[in-house]
Coordinates of N, CA and C in Angstrom, one line a residue:
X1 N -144.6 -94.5 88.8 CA -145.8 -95.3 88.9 C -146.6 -94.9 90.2
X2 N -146.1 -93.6 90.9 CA -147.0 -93.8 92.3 C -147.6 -92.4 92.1
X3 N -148.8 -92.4 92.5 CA -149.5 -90.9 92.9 C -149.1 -89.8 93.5
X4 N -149.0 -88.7 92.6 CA -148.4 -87.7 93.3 C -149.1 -87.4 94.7
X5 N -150.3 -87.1 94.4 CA -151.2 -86.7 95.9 C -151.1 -87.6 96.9
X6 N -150.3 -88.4 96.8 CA -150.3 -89.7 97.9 C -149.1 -89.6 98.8
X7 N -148.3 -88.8 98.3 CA -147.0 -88.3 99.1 C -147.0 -87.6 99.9
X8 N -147.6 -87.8 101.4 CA -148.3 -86.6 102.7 C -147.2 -87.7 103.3
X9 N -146.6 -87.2 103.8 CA -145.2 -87.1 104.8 C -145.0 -86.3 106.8
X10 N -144.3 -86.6 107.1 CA -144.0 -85.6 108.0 C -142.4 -85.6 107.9
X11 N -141.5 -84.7 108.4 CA -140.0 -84.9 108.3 C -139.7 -84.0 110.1
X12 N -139.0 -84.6 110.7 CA -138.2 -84.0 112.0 C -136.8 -84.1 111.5
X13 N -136.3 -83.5 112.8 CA -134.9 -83.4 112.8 C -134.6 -83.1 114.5
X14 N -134.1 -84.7 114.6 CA -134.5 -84.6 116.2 C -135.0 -84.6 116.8
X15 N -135.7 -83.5 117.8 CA -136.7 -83.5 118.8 C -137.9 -82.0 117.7
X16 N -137.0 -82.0 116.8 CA -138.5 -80.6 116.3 C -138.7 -81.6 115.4
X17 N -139.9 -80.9 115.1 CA -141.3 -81.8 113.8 C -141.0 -80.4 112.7
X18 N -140.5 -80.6 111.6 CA -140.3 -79.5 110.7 C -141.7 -79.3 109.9
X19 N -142.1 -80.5 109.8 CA -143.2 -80.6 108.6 C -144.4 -81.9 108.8
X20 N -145.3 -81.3 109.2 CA -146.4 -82.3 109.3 C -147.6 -82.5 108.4
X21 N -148.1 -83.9 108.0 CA -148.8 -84.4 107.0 C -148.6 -83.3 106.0
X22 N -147.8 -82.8 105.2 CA -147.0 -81.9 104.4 C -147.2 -83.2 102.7
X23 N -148.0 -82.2 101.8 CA -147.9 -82.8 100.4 C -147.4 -81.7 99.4
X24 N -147.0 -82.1 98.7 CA -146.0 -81.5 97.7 C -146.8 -81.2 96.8
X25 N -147.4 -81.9 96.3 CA -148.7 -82.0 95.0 C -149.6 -80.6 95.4
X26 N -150.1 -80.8 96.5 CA -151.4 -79.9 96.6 C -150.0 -78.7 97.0
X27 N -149.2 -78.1 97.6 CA -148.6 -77.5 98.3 C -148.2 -76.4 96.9
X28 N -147.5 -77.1 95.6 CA -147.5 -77.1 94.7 C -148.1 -76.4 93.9
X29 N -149.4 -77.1 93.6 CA -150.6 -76.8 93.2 C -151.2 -75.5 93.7
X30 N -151.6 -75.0 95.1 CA -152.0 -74.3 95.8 C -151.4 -72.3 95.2
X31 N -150.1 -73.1 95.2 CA -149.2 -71.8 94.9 C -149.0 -71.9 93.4
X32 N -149.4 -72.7 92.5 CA -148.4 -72.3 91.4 C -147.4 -72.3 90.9
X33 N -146.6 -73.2 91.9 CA -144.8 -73.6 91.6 C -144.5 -74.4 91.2
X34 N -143.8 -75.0 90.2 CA -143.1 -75.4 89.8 C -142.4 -76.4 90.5
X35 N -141.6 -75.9 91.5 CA -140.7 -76.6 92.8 C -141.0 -76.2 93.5
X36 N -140.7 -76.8 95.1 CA -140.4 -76.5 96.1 C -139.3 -76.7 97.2
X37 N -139.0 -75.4 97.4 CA -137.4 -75.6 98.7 C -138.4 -75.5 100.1
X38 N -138.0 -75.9 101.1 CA -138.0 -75.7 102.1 C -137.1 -75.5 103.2
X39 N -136.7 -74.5 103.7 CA -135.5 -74.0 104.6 C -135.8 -74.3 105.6
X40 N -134.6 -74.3 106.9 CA -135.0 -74.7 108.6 C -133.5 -74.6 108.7
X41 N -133.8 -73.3 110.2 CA -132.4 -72.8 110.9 C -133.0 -73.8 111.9
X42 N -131.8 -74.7 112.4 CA -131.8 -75.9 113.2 C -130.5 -75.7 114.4
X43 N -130.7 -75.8 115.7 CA -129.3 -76.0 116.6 C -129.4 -77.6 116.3
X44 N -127.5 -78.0 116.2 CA -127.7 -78.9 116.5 C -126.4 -79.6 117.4
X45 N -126.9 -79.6 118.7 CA -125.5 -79.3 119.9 C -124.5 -81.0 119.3
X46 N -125.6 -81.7 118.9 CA -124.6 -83.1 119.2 C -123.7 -83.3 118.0
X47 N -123.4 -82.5 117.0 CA -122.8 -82.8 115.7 C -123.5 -83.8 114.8
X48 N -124.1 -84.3 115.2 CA -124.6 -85.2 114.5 C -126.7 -84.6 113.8
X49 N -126.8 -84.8 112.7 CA -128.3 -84.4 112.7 C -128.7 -85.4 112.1
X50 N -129.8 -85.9 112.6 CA -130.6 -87.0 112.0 C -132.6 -86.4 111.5
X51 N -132.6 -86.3 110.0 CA -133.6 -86.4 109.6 C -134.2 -87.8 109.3
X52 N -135.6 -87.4 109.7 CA -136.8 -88.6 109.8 C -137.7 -88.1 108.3
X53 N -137.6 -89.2 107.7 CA -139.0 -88.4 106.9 C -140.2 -90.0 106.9
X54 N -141.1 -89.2 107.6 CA -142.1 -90.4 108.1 C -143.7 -90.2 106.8
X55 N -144.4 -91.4 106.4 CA -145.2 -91.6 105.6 C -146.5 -90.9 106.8
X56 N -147.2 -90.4 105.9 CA -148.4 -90.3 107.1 C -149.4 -91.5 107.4
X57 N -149.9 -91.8 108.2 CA -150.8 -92.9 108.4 C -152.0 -93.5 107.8
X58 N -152.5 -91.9 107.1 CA -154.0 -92.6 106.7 C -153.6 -91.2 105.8
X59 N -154.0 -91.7 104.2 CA -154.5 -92.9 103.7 C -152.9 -93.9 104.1
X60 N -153.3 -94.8 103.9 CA -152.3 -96.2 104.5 C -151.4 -96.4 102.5
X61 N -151.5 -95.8 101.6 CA -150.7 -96.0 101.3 C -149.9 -94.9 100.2
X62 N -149.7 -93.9 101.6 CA -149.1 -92.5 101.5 C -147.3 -93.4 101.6
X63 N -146.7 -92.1 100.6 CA -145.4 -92.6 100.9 C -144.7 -90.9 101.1
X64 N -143.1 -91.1 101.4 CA -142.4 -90.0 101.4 C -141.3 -89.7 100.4
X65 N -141.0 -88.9 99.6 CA -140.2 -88.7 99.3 C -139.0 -87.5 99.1
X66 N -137.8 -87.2 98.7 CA -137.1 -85.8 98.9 C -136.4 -85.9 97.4
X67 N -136.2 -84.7 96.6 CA -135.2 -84.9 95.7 C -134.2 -84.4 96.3
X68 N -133.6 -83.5 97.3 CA -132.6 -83.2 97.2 C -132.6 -82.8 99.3
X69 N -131.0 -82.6 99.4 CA -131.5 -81.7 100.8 C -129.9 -81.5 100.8
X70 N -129.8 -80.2 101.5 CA -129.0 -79.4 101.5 C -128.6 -79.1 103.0
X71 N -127.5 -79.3 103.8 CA -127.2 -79.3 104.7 C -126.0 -77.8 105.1
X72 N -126.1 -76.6 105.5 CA -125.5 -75.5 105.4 C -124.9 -75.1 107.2
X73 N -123.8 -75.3 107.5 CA -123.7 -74.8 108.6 C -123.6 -73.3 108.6
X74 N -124.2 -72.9 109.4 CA -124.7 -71.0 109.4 C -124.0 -70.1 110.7
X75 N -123.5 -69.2 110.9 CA -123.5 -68.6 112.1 C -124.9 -68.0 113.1
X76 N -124.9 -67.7 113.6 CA -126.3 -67.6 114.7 C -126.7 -66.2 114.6
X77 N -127.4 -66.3 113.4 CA -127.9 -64.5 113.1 C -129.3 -64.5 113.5
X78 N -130.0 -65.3 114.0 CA -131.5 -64.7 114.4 C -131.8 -64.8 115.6
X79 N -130.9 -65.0 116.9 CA -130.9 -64.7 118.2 C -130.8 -63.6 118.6
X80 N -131.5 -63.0 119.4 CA -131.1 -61.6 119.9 C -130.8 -61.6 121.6
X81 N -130.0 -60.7 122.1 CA -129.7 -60.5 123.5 C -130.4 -60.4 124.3
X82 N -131.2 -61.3 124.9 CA -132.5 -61.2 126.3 C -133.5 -61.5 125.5
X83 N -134.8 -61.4 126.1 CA -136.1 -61.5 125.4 C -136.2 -60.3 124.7
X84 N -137.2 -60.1 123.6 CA -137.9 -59.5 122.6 C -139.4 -59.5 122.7
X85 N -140.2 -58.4 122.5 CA -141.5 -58.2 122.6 C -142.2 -58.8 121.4
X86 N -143.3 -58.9 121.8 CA -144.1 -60.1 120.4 C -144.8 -58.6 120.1
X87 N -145.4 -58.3 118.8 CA -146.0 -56.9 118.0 C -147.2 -57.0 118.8
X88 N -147.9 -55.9 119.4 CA -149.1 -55.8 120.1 C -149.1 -56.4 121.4
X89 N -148.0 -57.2 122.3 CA -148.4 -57.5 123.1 C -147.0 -57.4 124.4
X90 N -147.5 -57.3 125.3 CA -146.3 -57.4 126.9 C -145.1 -58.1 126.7
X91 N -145.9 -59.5 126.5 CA -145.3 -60.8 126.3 C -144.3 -61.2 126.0
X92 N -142.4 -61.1 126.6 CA -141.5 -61.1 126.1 C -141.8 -62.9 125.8
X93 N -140.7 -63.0 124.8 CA -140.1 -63.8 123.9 C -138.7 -64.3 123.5
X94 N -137.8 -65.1 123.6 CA -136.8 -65.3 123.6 C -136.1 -66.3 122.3
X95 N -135.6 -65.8 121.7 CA -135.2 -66.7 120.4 C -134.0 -67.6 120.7
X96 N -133.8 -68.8 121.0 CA -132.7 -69.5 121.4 C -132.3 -70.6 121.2
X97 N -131.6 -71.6 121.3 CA -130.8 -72.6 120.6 C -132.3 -73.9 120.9
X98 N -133.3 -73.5 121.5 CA -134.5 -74.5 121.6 C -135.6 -74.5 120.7
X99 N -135.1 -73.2 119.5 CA -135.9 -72.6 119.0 C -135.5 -72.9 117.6
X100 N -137.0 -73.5 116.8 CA -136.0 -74.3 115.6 C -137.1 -72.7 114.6
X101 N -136.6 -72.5 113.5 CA -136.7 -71.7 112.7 C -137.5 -72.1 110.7
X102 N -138.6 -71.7 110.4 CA -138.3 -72.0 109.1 C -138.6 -70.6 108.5
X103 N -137.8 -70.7 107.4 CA -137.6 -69.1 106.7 C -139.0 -69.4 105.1
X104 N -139.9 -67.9 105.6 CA -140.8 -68.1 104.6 C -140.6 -67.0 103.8
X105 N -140.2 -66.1 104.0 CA -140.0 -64.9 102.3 C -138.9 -64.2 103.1
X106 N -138.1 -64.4 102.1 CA -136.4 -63.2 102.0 C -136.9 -62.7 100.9
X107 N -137.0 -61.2 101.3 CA -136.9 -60.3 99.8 C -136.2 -59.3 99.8
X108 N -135.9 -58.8 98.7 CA -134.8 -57.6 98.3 C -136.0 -56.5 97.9
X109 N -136.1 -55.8 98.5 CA -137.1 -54.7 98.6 C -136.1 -53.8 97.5
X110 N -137.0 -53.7 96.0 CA -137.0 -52.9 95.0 C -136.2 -53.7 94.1
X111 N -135.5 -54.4 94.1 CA -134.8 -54.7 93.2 C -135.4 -56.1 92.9
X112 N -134.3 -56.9 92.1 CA -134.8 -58.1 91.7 C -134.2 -59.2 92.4
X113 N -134.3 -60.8 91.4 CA -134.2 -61.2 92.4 C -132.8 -61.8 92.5
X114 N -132.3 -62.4 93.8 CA -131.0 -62.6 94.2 C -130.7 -63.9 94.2
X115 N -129.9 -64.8 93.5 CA -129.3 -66.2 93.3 C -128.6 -66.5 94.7
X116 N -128.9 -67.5 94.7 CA -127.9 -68.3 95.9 C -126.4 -68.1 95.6
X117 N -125.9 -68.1 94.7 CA -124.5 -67.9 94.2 C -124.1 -66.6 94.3
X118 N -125.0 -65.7 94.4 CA -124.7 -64.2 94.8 C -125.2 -63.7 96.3
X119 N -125.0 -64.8 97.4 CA -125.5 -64.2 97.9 C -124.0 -64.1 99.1
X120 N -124.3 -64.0 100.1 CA -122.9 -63.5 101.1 C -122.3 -64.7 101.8
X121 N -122.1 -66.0 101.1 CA -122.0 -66.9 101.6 C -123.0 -68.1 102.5
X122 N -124.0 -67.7 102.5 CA -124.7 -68.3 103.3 C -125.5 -69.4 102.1
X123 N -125.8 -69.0 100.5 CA -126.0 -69.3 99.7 C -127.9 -68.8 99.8
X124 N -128.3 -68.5 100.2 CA -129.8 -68.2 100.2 C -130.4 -67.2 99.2
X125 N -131.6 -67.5 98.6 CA -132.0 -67.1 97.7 C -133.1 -65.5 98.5
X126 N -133.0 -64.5 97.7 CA -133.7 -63.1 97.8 C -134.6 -63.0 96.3
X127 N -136.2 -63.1 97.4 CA -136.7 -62.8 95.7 C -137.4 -60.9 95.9
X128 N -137.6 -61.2 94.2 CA -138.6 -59.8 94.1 C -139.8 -59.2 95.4
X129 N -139.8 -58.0 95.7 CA -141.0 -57.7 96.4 C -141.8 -57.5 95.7
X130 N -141.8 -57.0 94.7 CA -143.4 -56.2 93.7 C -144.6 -57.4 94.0
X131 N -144.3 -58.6 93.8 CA -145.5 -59.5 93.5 C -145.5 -59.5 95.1
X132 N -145.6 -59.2 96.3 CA -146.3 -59.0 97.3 C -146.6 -57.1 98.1
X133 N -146.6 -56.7 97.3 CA -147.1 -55.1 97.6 C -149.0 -55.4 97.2
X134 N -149.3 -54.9 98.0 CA -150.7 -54.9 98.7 C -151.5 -53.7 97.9
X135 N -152.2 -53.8 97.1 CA -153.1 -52.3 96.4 C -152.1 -52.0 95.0
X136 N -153.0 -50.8 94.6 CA -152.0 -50.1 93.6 C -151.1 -49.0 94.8
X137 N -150.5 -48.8 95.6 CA -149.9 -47.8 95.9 C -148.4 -48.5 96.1
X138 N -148.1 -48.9 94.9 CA -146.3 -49.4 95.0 C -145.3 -48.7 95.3
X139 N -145.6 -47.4 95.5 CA -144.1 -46.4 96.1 C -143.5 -46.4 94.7
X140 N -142.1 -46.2 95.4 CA -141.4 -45.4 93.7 C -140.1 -46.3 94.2
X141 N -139.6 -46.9 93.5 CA -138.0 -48.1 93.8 C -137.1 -47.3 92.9
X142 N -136.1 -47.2 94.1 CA -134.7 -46.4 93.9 C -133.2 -47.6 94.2
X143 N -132.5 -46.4 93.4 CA -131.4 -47.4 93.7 C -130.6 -46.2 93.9
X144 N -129.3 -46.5 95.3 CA -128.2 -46.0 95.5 C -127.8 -45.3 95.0
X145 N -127.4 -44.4 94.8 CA -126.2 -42.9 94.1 C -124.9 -43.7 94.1
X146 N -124.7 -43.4 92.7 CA -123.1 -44.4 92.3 C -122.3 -43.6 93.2
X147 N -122.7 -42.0 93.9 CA -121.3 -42.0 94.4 C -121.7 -42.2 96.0
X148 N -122.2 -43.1 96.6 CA -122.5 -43.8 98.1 C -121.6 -44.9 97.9
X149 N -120.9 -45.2 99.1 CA -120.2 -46.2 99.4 C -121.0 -46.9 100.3
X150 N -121.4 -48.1 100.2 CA -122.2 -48.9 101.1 C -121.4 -50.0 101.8
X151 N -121.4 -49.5 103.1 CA -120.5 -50.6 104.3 C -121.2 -51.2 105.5
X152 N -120.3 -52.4 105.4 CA -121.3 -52.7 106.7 C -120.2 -52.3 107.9
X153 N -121.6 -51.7 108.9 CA -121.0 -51.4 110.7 C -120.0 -51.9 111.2
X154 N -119.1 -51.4 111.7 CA -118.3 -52.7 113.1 C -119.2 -53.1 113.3
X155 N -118.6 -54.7 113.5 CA -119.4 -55.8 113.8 C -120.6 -56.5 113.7
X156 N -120.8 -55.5 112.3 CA -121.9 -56.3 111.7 C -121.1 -57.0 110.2
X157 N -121.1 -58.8 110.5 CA -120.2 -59.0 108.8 C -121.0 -59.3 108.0
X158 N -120.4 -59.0 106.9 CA -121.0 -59.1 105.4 C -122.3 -60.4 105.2
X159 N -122.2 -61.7 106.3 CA -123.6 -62.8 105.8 C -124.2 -62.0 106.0
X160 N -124.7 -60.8 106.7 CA -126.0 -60.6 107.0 C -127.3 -60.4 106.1
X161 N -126.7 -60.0 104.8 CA -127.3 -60.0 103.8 C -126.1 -59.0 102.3
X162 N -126.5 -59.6 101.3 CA -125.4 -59.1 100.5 C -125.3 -57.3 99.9
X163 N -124.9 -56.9 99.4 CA -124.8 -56.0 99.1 C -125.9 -55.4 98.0
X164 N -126.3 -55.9 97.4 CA -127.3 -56.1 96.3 C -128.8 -55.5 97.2
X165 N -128.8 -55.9 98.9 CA -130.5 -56.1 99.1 C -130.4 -54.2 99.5
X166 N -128.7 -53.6 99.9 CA -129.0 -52.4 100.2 C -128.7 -51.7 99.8
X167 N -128.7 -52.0 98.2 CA -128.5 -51.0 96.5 C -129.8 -50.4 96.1
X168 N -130.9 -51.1 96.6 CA -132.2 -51.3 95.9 C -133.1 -50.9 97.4
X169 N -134.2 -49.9 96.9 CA -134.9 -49.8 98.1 C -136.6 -49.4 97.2
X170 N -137.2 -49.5 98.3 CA -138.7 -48.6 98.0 C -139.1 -47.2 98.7
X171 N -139.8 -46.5 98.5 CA -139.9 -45.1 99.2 C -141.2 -44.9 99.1
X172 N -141.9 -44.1 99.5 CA -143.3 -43.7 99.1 C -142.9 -41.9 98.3
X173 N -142.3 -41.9 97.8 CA -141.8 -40.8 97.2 C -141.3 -39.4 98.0
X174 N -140.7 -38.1 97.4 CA -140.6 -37.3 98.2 C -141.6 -36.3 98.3
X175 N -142.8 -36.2 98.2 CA -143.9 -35.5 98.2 C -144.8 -36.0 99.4
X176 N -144.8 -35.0 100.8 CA -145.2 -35.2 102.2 C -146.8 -35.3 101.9
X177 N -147.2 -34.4 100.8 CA -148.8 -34.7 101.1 C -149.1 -35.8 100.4
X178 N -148.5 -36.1 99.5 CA -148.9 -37.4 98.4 C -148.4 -38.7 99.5
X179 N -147.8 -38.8 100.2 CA -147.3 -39.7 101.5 C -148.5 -39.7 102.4
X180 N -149.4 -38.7 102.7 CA -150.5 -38.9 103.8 C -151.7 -39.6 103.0
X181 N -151.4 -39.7 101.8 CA -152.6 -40.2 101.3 C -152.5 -41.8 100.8
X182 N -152.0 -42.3 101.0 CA -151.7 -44.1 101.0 C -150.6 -44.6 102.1
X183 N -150.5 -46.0 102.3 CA -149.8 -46.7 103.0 C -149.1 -47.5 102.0
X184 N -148.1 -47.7 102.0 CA -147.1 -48.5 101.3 C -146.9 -50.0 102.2
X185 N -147.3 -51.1 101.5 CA -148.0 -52.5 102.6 C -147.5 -53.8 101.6
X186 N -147.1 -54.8 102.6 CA -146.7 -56.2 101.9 C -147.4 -56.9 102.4
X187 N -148.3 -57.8 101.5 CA -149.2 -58.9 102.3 C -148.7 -60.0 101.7
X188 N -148.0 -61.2 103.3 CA -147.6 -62.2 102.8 C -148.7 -63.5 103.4
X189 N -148.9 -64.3 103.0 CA -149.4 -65.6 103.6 C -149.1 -66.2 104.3
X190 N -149.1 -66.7 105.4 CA -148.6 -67.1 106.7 C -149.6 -68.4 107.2
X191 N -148.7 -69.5 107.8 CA -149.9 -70.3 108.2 C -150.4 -69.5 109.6
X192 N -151.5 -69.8 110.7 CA -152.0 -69.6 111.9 C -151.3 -70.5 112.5
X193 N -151.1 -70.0 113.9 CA -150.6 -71.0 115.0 C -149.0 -71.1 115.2
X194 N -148.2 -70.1 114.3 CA -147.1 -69.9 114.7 C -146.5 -68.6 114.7
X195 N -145.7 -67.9 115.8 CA -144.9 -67.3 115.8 C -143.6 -66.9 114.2
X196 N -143.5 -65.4 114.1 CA -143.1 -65.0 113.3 C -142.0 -63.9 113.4
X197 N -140.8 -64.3 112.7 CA -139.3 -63.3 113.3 C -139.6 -62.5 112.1
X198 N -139.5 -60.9 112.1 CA -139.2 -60.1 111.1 C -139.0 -59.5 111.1
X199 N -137.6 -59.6 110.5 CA -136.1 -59.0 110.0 C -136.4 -58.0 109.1
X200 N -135.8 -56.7 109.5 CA -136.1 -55.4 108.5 C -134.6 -54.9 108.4
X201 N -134.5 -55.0 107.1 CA -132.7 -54.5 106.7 C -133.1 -52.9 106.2
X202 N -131.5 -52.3 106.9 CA -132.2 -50.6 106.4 C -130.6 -50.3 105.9
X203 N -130.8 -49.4 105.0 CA -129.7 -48.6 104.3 C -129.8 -47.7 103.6
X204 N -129.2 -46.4 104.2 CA -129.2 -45.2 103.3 C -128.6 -45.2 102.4
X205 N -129.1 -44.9 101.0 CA -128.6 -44.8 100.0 C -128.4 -43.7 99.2
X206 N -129.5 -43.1 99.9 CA -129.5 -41.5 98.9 C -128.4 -40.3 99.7
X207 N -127.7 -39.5 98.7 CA -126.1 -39.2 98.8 C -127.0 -37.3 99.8
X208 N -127.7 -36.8 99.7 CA -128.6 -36.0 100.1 C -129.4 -35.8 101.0
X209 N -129.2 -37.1 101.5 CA -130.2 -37.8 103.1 C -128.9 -38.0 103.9
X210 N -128.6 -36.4 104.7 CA -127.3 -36.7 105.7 C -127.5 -36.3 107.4
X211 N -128.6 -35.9 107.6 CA -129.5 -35.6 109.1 C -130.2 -36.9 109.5
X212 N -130.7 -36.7 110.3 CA -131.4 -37.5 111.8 C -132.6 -36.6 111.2
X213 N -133.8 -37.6 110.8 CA -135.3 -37.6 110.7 C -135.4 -36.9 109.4
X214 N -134.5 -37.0 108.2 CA -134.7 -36.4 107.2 C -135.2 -37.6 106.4
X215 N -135.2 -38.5 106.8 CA -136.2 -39.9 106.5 C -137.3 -40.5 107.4
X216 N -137.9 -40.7 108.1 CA -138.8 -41.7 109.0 C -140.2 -42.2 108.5
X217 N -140.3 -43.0 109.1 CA -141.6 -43.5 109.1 C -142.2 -43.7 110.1

């Protein structure tokens, strides 16, 4: 009995604001979906996590609601050692336990898409890239040589991402002149006004690519 468009919310957890006057209906609507998940890498030193989900103020008879929430303890894979440079600018940057996170596209570059149940324990979903490749110039998507064994580094373990995201790749083909003539590009939507981590997973797959610069970009 209550209006969907009337459900404008905010939700914290703790001292971060995850989501402000945030509606589901228009949010929904906007994109085309069906559902909505929303993810957040959270420290949370005290053991204890307390979410708020607060009605917004005006209109005065906005309410909040959640169907579901999922609570995942994670290891600390998006910190890096000292500060990090922001793209285009001096400005170091430091990713750290003050630093709350929300994850907006995991994709499996070439392949399809990846279930939470398949994924390396962390349970997180990997979707398709094609529906964010930018122009017609989609590259050519390969998959690994059955005879490549694909491992992960010392001391890199298997959550980092499952095996599936580095079976599957994109290329702009092997033809050097037909390469100078397009850019191979992902345009994702992003809101303004925040800061953005991006994580680029690489893996050789092709059994023929065994030198230093016999690939680059």
């Amino acid at each position: 009995g209550l209006n969907a468009s009337n459900a404008i919310f905010s939700v914290t957890a703790g001292r971060f604001m995850l989501m402000k006057n945030f509606s589901a209906a228009q949010t929904a609507e906007a994109l085309n979906y069906d559902f909505i998940t929303k993810e957040f890498s959270v420290n949370v030193p005290s053991g204890v996590l307390n979410l708020t989900f607060s009605p917004a103020s005006d209109p005065g008879n906005s309410y909040a609601f959640v169907n579901g929430i999922e609570v995942v303890s994670h290891p600390d894979i998006y910190s890096a050692e000292g500060p990090s440079l922001l793209a285009g600018q001096n400005a170091p940057f430091s990713i750290d336990n003050t630093t709350a996170l929300e994850n907006v596209y995991r994709l499996n570059v070439g392949g399809n898409d990846i279930s939470p149940s398949n994924d390396t324990g962390l349970f997180r979903s990997w979707n398709a890239d094609s529906r964010y490749i930018l122009g017609a110039g989609s590259g050519v998507t390969n998959v690994a040589d059955p005879n490549v064994t694909i491992n992960y580094p010392p001391g890199t373990p298997s959550y980092v991402a499952p095996l599936d995201v580095y079976r599957t790749f994109r290329t702009m083909g092997p033809n050097a002149n037909v390469n100078l003539q397009y850019n191979l590009t992902w345009l994702f939507s992003v809101d303004t006004g925040f800061y953005y981590l991006v994580r680029l997973h690489f893996c050789e797959g092709f059994e023929n690519i065994s030198l230093i610069n016999q690939r680059v970009f």
